[in-house]
XYZ file of C-alpha atoms in Angstrom:
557
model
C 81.670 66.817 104.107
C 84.739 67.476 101.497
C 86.661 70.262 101.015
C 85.404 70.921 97.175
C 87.280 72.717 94.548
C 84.804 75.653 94.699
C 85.272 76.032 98.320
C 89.148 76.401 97.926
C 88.468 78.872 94.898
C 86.165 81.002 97.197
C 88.964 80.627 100.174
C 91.363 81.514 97.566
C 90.410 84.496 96.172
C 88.864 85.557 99.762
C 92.615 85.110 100.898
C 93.912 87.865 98.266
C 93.069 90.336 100.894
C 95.921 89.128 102.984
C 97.988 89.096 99.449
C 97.117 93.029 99.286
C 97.311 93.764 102.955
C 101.243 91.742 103.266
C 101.979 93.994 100.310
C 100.934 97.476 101.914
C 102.841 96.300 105.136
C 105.639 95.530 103.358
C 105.915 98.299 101.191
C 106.512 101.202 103.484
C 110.028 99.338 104.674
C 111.672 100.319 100.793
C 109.380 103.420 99.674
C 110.297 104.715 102.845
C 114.072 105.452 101.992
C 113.353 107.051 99.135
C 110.154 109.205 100.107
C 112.526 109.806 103.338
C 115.101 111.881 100.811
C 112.884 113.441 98.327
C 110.503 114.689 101.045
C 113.217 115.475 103.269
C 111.582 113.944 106.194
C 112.402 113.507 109.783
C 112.661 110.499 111.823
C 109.762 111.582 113.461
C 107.712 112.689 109.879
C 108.906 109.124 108.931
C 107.268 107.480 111.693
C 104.201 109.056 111.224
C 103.714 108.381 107.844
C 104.580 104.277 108.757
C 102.041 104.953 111.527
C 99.305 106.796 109.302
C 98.061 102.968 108.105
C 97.578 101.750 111.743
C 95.612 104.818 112.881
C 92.953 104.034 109.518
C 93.492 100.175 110.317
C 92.540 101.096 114.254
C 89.097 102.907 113.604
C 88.193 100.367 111.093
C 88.779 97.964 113.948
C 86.635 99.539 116.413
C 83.655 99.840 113.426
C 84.397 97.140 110.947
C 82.811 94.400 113.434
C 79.117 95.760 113.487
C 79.431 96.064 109.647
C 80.468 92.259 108.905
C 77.590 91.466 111.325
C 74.383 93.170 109.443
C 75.911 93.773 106.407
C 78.317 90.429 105.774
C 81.347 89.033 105.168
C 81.471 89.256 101.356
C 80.402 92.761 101.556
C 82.745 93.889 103.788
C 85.974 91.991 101.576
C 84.390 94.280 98.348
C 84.273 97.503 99.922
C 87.835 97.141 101.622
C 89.325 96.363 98.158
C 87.183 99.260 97.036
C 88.994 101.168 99.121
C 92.394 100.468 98.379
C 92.101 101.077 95.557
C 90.997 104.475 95.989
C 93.320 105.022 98.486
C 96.080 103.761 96.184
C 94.664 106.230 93.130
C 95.346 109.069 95.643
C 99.033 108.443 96.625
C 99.918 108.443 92.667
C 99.576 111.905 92.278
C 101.236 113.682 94.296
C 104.247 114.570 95.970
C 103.074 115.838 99.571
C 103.443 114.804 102.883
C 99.862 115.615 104.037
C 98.835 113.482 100.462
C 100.345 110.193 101.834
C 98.942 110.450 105.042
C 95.638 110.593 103.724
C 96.296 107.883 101.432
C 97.668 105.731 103.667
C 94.430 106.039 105.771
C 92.380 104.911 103.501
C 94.298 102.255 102.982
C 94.952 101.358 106.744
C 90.921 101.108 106.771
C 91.241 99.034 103.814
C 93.113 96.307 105.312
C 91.496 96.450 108.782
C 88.409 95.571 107.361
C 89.367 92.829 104.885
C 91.603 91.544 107.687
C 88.892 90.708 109.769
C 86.161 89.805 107.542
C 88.329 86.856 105.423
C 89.340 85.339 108.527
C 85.310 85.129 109.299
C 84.253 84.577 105.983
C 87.051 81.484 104.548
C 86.457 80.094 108.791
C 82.393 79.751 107.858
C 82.614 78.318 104.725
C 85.344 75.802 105.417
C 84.682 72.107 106.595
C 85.606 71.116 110.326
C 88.710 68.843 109.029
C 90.027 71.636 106.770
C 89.300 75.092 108.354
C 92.518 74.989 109.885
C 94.228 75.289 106.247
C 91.777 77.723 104.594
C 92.453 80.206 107.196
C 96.089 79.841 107.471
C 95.897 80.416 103.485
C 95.272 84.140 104.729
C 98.538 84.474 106.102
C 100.644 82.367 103.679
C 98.948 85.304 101.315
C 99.779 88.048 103.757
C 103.681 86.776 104.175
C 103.601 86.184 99.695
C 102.719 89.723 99.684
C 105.319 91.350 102.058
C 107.995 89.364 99.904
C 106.457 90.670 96.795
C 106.512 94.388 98.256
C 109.838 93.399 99.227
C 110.886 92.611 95.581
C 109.048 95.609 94.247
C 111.203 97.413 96.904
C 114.476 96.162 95.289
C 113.080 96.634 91.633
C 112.494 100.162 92.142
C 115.276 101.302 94.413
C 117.272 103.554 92.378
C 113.928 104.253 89.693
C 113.190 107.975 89.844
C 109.936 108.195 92.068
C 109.922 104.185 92.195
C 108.195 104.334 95.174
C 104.842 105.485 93.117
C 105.306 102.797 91.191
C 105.155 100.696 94.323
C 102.077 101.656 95.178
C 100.671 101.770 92.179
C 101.037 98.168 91.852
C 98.351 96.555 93.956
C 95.483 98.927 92.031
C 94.605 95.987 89.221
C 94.948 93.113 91.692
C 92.729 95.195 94.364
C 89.748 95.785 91.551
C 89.894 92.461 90.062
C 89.092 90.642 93.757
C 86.329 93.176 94.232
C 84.604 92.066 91.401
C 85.378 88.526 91.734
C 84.026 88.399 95.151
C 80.706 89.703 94.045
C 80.290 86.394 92.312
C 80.937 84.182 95.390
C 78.248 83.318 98.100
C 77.686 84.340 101.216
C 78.827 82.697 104.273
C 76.314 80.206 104.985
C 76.295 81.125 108.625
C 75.151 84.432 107.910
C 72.593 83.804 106.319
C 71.107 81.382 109.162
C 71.722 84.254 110.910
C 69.290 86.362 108.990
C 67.063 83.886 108.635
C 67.496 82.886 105.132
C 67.739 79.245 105.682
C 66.930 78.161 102.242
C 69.796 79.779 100.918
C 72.625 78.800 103.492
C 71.244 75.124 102.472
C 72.192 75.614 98.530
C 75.273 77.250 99.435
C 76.450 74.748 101.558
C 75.592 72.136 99.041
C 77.560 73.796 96.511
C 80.085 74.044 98.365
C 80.496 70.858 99.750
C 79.283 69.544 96.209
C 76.716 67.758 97.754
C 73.144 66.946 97.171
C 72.165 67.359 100.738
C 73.772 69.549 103.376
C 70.815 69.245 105.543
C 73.169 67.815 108.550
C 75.324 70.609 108.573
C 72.351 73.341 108.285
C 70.731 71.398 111.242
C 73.953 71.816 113.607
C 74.746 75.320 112.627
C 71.170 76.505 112.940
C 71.214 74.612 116.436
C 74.536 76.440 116.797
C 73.426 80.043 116.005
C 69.568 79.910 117.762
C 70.877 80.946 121.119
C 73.977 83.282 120.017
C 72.088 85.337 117.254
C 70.687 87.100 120.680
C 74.653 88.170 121.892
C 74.570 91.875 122.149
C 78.010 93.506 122.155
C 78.180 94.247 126.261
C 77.933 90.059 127.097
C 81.759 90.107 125.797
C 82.836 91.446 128.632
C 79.988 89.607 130.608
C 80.434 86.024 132.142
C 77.711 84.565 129.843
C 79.147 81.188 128.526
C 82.832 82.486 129.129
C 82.785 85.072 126.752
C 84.582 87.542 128.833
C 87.150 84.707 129.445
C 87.618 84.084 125.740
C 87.658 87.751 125.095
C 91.000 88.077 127.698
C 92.316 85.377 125.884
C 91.911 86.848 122.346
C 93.071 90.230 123.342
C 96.000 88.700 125.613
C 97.063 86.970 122.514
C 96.878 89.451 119.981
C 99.042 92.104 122.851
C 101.591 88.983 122.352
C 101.481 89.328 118.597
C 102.515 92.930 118.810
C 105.227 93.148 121.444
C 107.192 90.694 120.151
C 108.659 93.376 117.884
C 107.673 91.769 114.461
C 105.367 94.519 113.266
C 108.136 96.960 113.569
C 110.922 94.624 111.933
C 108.188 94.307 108.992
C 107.882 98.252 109.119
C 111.473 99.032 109.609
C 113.770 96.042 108.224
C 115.147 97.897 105.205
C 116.711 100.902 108.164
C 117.335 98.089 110.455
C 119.216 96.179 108.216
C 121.157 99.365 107.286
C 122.365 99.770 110.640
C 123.881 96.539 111.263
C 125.832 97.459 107.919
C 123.657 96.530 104.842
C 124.663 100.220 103.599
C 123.314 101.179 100.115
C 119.057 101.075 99.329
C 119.796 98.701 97.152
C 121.928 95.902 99.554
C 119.141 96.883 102.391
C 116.440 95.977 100.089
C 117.729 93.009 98.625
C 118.423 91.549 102.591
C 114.812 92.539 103.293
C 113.509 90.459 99.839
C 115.591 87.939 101.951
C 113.625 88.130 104.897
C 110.022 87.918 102.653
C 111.173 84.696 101.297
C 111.816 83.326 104.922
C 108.541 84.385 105.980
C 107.007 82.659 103.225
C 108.948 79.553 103.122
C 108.376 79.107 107.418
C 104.292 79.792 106.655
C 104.017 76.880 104.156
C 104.377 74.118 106.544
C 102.424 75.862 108.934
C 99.549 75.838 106.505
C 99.595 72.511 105.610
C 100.579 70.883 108.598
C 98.340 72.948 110.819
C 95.142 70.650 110.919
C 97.540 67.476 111.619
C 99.437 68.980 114.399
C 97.444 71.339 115.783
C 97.833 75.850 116.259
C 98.792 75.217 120.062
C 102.264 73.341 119.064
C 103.149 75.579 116.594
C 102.479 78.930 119.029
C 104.762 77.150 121.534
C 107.148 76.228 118.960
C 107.301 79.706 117.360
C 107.348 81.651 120.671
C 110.466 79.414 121.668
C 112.738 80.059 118.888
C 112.081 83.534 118.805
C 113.115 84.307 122.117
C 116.089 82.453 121.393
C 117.028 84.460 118.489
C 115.904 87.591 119.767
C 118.732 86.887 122.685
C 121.190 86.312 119.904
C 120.372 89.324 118.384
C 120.542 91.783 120.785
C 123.881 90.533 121.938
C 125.553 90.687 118.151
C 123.725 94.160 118.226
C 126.016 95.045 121.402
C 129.003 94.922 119.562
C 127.527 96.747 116.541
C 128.256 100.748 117.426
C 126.158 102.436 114.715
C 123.813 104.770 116.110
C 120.654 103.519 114.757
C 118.309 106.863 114.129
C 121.012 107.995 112.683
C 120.719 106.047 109.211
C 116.743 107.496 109.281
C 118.627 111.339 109.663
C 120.945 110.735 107.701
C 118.502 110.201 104.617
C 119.254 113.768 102.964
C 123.090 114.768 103.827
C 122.061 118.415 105.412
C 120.528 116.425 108.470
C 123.375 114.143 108.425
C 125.626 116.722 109.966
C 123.478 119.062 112.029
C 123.057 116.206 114.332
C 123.100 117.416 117.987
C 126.582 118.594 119.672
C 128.465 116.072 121.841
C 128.531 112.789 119.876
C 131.775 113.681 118.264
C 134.298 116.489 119.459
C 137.671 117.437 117.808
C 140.385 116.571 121.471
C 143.405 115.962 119.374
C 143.963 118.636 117.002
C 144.511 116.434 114.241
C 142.388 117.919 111.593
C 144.134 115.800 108.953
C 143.654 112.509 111.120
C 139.935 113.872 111.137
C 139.521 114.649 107.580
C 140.527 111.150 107.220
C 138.269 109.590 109.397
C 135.202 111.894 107.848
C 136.311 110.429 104.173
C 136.023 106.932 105.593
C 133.096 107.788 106.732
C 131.804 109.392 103.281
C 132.371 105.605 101.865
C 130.038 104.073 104.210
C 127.587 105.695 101.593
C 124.999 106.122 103.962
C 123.514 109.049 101.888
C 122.934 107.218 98.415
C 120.164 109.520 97.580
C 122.142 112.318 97.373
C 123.486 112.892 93.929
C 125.753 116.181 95.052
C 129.056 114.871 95.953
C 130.433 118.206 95.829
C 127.988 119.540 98.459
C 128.475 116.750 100.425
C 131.812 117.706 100.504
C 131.605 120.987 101.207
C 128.669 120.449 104.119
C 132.021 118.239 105.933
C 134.478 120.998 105.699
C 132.187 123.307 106.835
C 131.179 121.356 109.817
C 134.772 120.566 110.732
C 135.918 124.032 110.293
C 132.961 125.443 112.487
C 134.156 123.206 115.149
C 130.272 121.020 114.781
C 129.734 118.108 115.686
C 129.412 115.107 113.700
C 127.746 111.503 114.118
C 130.397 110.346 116.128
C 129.008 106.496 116.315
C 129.110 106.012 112.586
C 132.701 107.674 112.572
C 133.581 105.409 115.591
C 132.149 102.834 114.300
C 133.383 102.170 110.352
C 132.461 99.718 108.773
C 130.781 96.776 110.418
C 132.831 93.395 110.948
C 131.227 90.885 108.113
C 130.926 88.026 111.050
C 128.914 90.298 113.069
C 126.768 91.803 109.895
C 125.803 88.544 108.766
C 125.016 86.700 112.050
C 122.486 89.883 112.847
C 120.870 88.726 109.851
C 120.844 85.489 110.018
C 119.570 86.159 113.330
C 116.679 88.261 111.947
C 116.162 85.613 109.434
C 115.513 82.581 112.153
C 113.272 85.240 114.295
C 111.047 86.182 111.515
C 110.707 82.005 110.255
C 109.566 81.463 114.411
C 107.078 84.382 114.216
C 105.725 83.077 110.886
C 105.359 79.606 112.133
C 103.511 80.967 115.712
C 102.253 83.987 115.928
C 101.541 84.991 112.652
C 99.234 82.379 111.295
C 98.215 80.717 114.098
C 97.209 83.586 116.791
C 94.439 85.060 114.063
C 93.364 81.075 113.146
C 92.570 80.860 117.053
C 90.569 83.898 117.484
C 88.179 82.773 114.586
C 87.413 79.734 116.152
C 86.942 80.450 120.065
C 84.044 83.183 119.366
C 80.708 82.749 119.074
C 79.235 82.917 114.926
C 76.864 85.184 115.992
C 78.949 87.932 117.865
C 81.861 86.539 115.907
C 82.707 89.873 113.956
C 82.296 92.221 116.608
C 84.342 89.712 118.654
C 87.202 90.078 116.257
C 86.890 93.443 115.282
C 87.676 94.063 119.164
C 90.650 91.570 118.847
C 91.927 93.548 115.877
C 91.172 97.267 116.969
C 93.197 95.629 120.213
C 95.816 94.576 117.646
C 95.899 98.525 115.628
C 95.933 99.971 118.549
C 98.992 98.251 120.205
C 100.798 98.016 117.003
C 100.543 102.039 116.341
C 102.084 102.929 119.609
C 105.070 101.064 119.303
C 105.143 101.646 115.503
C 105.005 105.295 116.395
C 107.654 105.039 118.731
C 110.129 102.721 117.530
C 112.789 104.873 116.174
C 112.390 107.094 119.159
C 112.922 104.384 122.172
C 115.685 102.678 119.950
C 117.991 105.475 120.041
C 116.917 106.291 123.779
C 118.376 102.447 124.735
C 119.450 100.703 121.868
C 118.339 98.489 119.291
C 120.055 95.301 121.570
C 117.758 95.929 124.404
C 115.011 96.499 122.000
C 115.739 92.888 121.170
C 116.065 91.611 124.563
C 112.824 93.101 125.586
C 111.188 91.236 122.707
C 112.145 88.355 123.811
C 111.365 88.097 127.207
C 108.161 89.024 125.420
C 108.265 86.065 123.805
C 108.922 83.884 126.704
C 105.779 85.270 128.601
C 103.684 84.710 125.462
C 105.249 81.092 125.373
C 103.624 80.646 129.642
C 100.576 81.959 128.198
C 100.007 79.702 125.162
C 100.628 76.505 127.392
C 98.087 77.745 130.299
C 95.649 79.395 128.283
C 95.004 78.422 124.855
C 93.126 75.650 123.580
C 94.098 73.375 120.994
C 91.211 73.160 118.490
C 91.982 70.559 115.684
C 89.363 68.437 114.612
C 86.554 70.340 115.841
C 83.937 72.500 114.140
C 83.165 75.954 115.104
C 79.743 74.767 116.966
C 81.846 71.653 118.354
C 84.533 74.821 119.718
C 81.867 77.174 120.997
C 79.672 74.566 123.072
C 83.259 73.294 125.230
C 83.999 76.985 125.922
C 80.851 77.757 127.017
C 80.967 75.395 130.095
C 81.428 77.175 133.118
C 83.972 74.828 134.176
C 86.337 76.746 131.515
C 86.087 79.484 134.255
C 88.110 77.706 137.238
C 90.224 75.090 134.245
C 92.734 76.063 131.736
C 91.512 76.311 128.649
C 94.276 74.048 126.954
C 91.936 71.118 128.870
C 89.192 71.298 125.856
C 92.078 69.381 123.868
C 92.278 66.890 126.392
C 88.543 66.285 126.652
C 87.624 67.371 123.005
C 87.041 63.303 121.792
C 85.090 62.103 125.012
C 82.654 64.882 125.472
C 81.697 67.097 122.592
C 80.505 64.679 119.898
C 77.984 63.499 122.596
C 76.347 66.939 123.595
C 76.642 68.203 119.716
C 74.590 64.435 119.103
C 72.167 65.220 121.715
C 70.902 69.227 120.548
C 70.817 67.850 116.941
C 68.210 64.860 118.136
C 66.443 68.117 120.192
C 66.161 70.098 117.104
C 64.633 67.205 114.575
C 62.320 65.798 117.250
């Protein structure tokens, strides 16, 4: 069976849900500076408004499953566009802080959704020999979209309100897959699985643009006749090794998360203006940088995936992130800039009604001091702020009143060049590894090793797994960096990414070649319980053709 132009198309347009959800992700990084001053928000009011899309995305994860399981895949990629769309109508509006965290729930539910059901969905329709590419055309999508928020970040920088405009854009795109999606078919798998046999066969003949897919409806009817009776308890049962391949799927998606990517997504505009990117504009051109690395690292991935295999590229990723994690935290070390501090010092009253003790006039020099605050004015961390004069007069006040200042940006000046371009180049090698790994490959993996007919509830426990994990540290980045540091941040990501590396080579199986049924039937062997699962690629050629030869002769005799 081919890979037919109208099963790209459907993969394709299926696949502009990762397009919309790598644009919301992205987004937040550049609206976020200017919300951040017009709002006046804290570090803390700034977190939870990043974090507001990962609590929607989380309950959407823990419901989305049973609702791609009765209702369908399609149905569920219509209604999550649906709701973007909506949720992007109610941002526009408004001016409120309580008004974009209600948007961006909706939205966070938008994504969840579509984010499980078009890895199902593009997985069910795809050929065996080609599945591996469809579904990595998610991500490519997802990482095409964070560099596209990440241009509409550096578009709009210094536009009055730009950041509606942001979100504004994905309204047309969002309403335009809806209704293209109610013109595509079903997954053929779901409909075996509600008994509608007849039509699985013409939709797999259309698209395989074939006259006769009776083969294929033979083996995935054979496939689906025991698991259609999975209830959502035998995942954490030892029933054909689901609650084996449920430790592996959540063990791997925990990987995906502490890592640190998610939060370098969230955060790389205020990152990068830490390490000395200092205007909006410079921070958000560095982070367009960092969207065209993701995308340029997640072509080959895509393409090469189904010839080399998800397992090499996870170790591969996992490798050279650690690696550049190390090298980041220890250019970070010799970077002295208080890192919350950029968030605070959004609007210029915050900037100097930091806490006492950071900075304290010893020397009596007030003219030395007035000096060093004037240097410190040209670091131009507070480009919002159109009121130079205030500005001004909020230093002399604070130096006359004896307050302190934020000493580690005074300290500090400006940041060597060497040492500001090496942290991004840095970030810029971590992010390619990630996209490479992790980011494609992790979600390609868990929508192969699950049974099609627990599959969606399988992976909606994967990704509420995923929310969940990626809200608290989301939630708590800014806090725990200026508690130790953004260097041991780094260096805790990547001995992260060294244990994710052990489990990869022990634990997860390399898949190429085989079809979901071919997948399911070598996992289900209880001899997966006491062996490694990476041993199904050793034994893939030898033993599954045979079995999958022997139910299909059961099933037409």
């Amino acid at each position: 069976s081919g890979c037919g132009t109208f099963t790209f198309l459907s993969s394709a347009i299926a696949a502009v849900s990762g397009l919309l959800m790598g644009y919301e992700l992205g987004l937040i990084s550049g609206a976020l500076l200017q919300m951040s001053s017009i709002l006046a928000l804290s570090c803390k009011e700034q977190e939870v408004i990043v974090s507001s899309l990962l609590f929607g995305a989380l309950f959407a994860s823990l419901t989305g499953g049973f609702l791609i399981d009765r209702f369908g895949r399609r149905l569920a990629i219509i209604i999550a566009s649906s709701l973007l769309v909506l949720g992007s109508l109610i941002l526009l509006p408004y001016e409120s802080y309580e008004i974009l965290i209600v948007g961006r729930i909706a939205i966070g539910i938008s994504i969840s959704l579509s984010s499980i059901a078009t890895c199902v969905y593009i997985a069910e329709i795809a050929p065996q020999h080609r599945r591996g590419l469809l579904v990595s055309l998610n991500e490519l999508m997802i990482v095409i979209g964070i560099l596209f928020a990440y241009i509409s970040n550096y578009a709009f920088a210094s536009v009055s309100h730009g950041w509606k405009y942001m979100f504004g854009l994905v309204i047309p795109l969002g309403a335009l897959q809806a209704i293209a999606m109610y013109f595509l078919p079903p997954s053929p798998r779901f409909l075996v699985m509600k008994n509608n046999d007849e039509a699985a066969r013409r939709v797999l003949e259309r698209l395989r643009e074939t006259s006769d897919a009776t083969e294929e409806l033979t083996v995935i009817k054979s496939s689906l006749k025991d698991e259609h009776q999975y209830s959502f308890l035998d995942l954490f049962r030892s029933k054909n090794n689901m609650r084996a391949r449920m430790l592996v799927g959540l063990t791997l998606v925990f990987f995906v998360q502490t890592t640190g990517q998610p939060n370098i997504l969230f955060y790389a505009s205020t990152v990068l203006k830490s390490v000395g990117f200092q205007s909006n504009e410079a921070a958000s051109l560095a982070s367009t940088g960092v969207g065209v690395v993701k995308v340029v690292s997640t072509v080959p991935a895509t393409f090469f995936v189904d010839r080399v295999g998800s397992k090499t590229f996870l170790c591969i990723g996992s490798s050279v992130m650690a690696v550049s994690l190390v090298t980041m935290g220890l250019v970070n070390r010799n970077i002295h800039v208080n890192f919350t501090k950029v968030c605070r010092s959004q609007y210029p009253e915050d900037f100097f009604l930091q806490r006492p003790g950071n900075f304290t006039v010893t020397d009596g020099s007030l003219k030395d001091l007035s000096a060093s605050m004037a240097s410190t004015e040209r670091l131009s961390f507070d480009v919002q702020s159109p009121d130079v004069a205030r500005t001004g007069e909020l230093n002399r006040t604070a130096l006359a009143g004896g307050k302190s200042a934020t000493g580690s940006l005074m300290e500090s000046g400006e940041v060597p060049v060497v040492l500001k371009w090496l942290s991004l180049a840095s970030l810029l090698v971590y992010v390619a590894a990630f996209s490479i790994g992790l980011g494609p490959m992790s979600w390609l993996v868990l929508s192969e090793i699950f049974p099609g007919g627990i599959r969606g509830r399988a992976m909606a426990l994967t990704s509420s797994m995923n929310w969940g994990i990626n809200l608290l540290i989301s939630l708590t980045f800014l806090t725990v960096t200026e508690l130790i540091g953004l260097s041991w941040v780094c260096f805790i990501y990547a001995i992260m990414s060294l244990a994710s590396l052990a489990f990869v080579i022990v634990f997860i199986p390399e898949t190429k070649g085989c079809s979901l049924e071919q997948i399911s039937m070598e996992l289900a062997k209880q001899k997966y319980v006491r062996t490694p699962l990476c041993g199904v690629s050793q034994r893939r050629e030898k033993l599954v053709p045979v079995e999958l030869a022997k139910r299909e002769k059961e099933q037409l005799y």
